[in-house]
Coordinates of C-alpha atoms in Angstrom, one line a residue:
M1 CA 0.0 0.0 -0.1
D2 CA 1.4 3.4 -1.0
G3 CA 1.0 6.6 1.0
R4 CA -1.7 7.9 -1.4
R5 CA -3.8 4.9 -0.8
L6 CA -3.4 4.9 2.9
H7 CA -4.4 8.6 3.1
R8 CA -7.5 7.8 1.1
L9 CA -8.3 4.9 3.3
G10 CA -7.9 7.1 6.3
R11 CA -10.3 9.7 4.9
H12 CA -12.9 7.1 4.0
L13 CA -12.7 5.6 7.6
I14 CA -13.3 9.2 9.0
E15 CA -16.3 9.5 6.8
L16 CA -17.6 6.2 8.0
A17 CA -17.1 7.2 11.6
R18 CA -18.9 10.5 11.0
Q19 CA -21.8 8.6 9.5
L20 CA -21.9 6.2 12.5
S21 CA -22.1 9.0 14.9
L22 CA -24.9 10.7 12.9
E23 CA -26.9 7.4 12.6
S24 CA -26.6 6.8 16.4
G25 CA -29.2 9.4 17.1
V26 CA -27.2 10.9 19.9
E27 CA -26.3 14.5 19.8
R28 CA -22.6 14.9 19.0
P29 CA -20.6 16.5 21.8
P30 CA -18.8 19.8 21.0
E31 CA -15.4 19.6 19.2
G32 CA -13.4 20.5 22.3
E33 CA -14.9 17.7 24.3
I34 CA -14.4 15.3 21.5
A35 CA -10.7 16.4 21.3
V36 CA -10.3 16.0 25.0
L37 CA -12.0 12.6 25.1
T38 CA -10.0 11.3 22.3
D39 CA -6.7 12.6 23.7
V40 CA -7.4 11.0 27.2
L41 CA -8.4 7.6 25.5
D42 CA -5.0 7.8 23.7
N43 CA -3.0 9.0 26.6
P44 CA -4.7 8.1 30.0
G45 CA -3.2 9.7 33.1
S46 CA -2.2 12.8 31.3
S47 CA -2.0 16.2 33.0
V48 CA -4.3 19.1 31.9
R49 CA -1.2 21.0 30.6
E50 CA -0.3 17.9 28.4
I51 CA -3.9 17.6 27.0
T52 CA -3.7 21.3 26.3
Q53 CA -0.5 21.1 24.3
R54 CA -1.5 18.1 22.3
T55 CA -5.1 19.4 21.3
G56 CA -4.0 23.0 20.7
F57 CA -7.2 24.4 22.7
S58 CA -6.5 27.0 25.4
Q59 CA -6.0 25.7 28.9
P60 CA -9.2 27.4 30.3
H61 CA -11.2 25.7 27.5
I62 CA -9.7 22.3 28.1
S63 CA -10.3 22.7 31.9
E64 CA -14.0 23.6 31.3
C65 CA -14.4 20.5 29.1
I66 CA -12.8 18.2 31.5
T67 CA -15.0 19.7 34.3
R68 CA -18.1 18.9 32.2
L69 CA -16.9 15.5 31.3
V70 CA -16.2 14.6 35.0
E71 CA -19.6 15.8 35.9
D72 CA -21.0 13.5 33.1
A73 CA -18.9 10.7 34.5
M74 CA -17.1 10.3 31.3
L75 CA -13.7 11.2 32.8
A76 CA -12.0 11.0 36.2
T77 CA -9.3 13.2 37.7
D78 CA -6.8 12.6 40.4
V79 CA -3.9 14.5 41.9
D80 CA -0.5 13.6 40.6
P81 CA 1.2 11.7 43.6
R82 CA 4.6 13.1 42.3
D83 CA 3.5 16.8 42.0
R84 CA 0.3 17.6 43.8
R85 CA -0.2 20.8 41.7
R86 CA -0.9 18.6 38.7
T87 CA -4.2 17.1 37.8
L88 CA -4.2 13.7 36.0
V89 CA -7.2 12.8 33.7
Y90 CA -8.4 9.2 33.1
P91 CA -11.2 7.7 31.1
T92 CA -14.0 6.1 33.0
D93 CA -15.8 2.7 32.6
A94 CA -18.8 4.8 31.8
L95 CA -17.0 6.4 28.8
F96 CA -16.0 2.9 27.5
R97 CA -19.6 1.7 27.9
A98 CA -21.0 4.8 26.2
I99 CA -18.6 4.2 23.3
A100 CA -19.6 0.7 23.0
R101 CA -23.3 1.5 23.1
R102 CA -22.8 4.1 20.4
T103 CA -20.8 2.1 17.9
T104 CA -21.5 -1.7 18.3
P105 CA -25.1 -2.0 16.9
H106 CA -24.6 0.7 14.2
L107 CA -21.2 -0.2 12.9
D108 CA -22.6 -3.3 11.1
D109 CA -25.3 -1.2 9.5
T110 CA -22.8 1.4 8.4
L111 CA -20.4 -1.0 6.9
T112 CA -23.2 -3.0 5.2
T113 CA -24.6 0.2 3.6
A114 CA -21.0 1.2 2.4
L115 CA -20.2 -2.3 1.1
G116 CA -23.6 -3.5 0.0
D117 CA -23.1 -7.1 1.4
P118 CA -23.5 -8.2 5.1
A119 CA -20.7 -10.8 4.6
K120 CA -18.2 -8.3 3.3
A121 CA -19.3 -5.8 6.2
Q122 CA -18.6 -8.7 8.8
R123 CA -15.2 -9.2 7.2
A124 CA -14.4 -5.5 7.2
R125 CA -15.3 -5.3 10.8
E126 CA -13.0 -8.2 11.7
L127 CA -10.2 -6.6 9.7
L128 CA -10.8 -3.1 11.3
T129 CA -10.8 -4.7 14.7
E130 CA -7.5 -6.5 13.9
L131 CA -6.0 -3.3 12.6
A132 CA -7.0 -1.4 15.6
D133 CA -5.6 -4.0 17.9
L134 CA -2.3 -3.7 16.0
L135 CA -2.0 0.0 15.7
L136 CA -3.7 1.5 18.7
P137 CA -2.1 1.5 22.1
D138 CA -3.3 -1.0 24.6
Q139 CA -6.1 0.5 26.4

């Protein structure tokens, strides 16, 4: 696979993910919250400052998002035992359950629509799961 094809595949997967979230019927969170959730899922135990640096949003905006997401039980915070001035942010089991609820039943439908064949959709789901297991950090 060359870089151009990989880029096209990535764009197509992003479009499928967008369709999946639209089909779920659940209102999409604001972009800042999505950025925070994504960053915390990829980097559990990060400080607010680290999340701010990676996402590019302002520190007050990140702090507000984290506060809302903690209130919604999607994230949890803890004081860094090595530096009590730092707050560390973690995903919660409630977040993982929400992700599973939102994606599992609709992914098959989205893939079947995109591929036109339930058997191909099932195979694509298996391949995507294997790819995610290989490329994404262990959660």
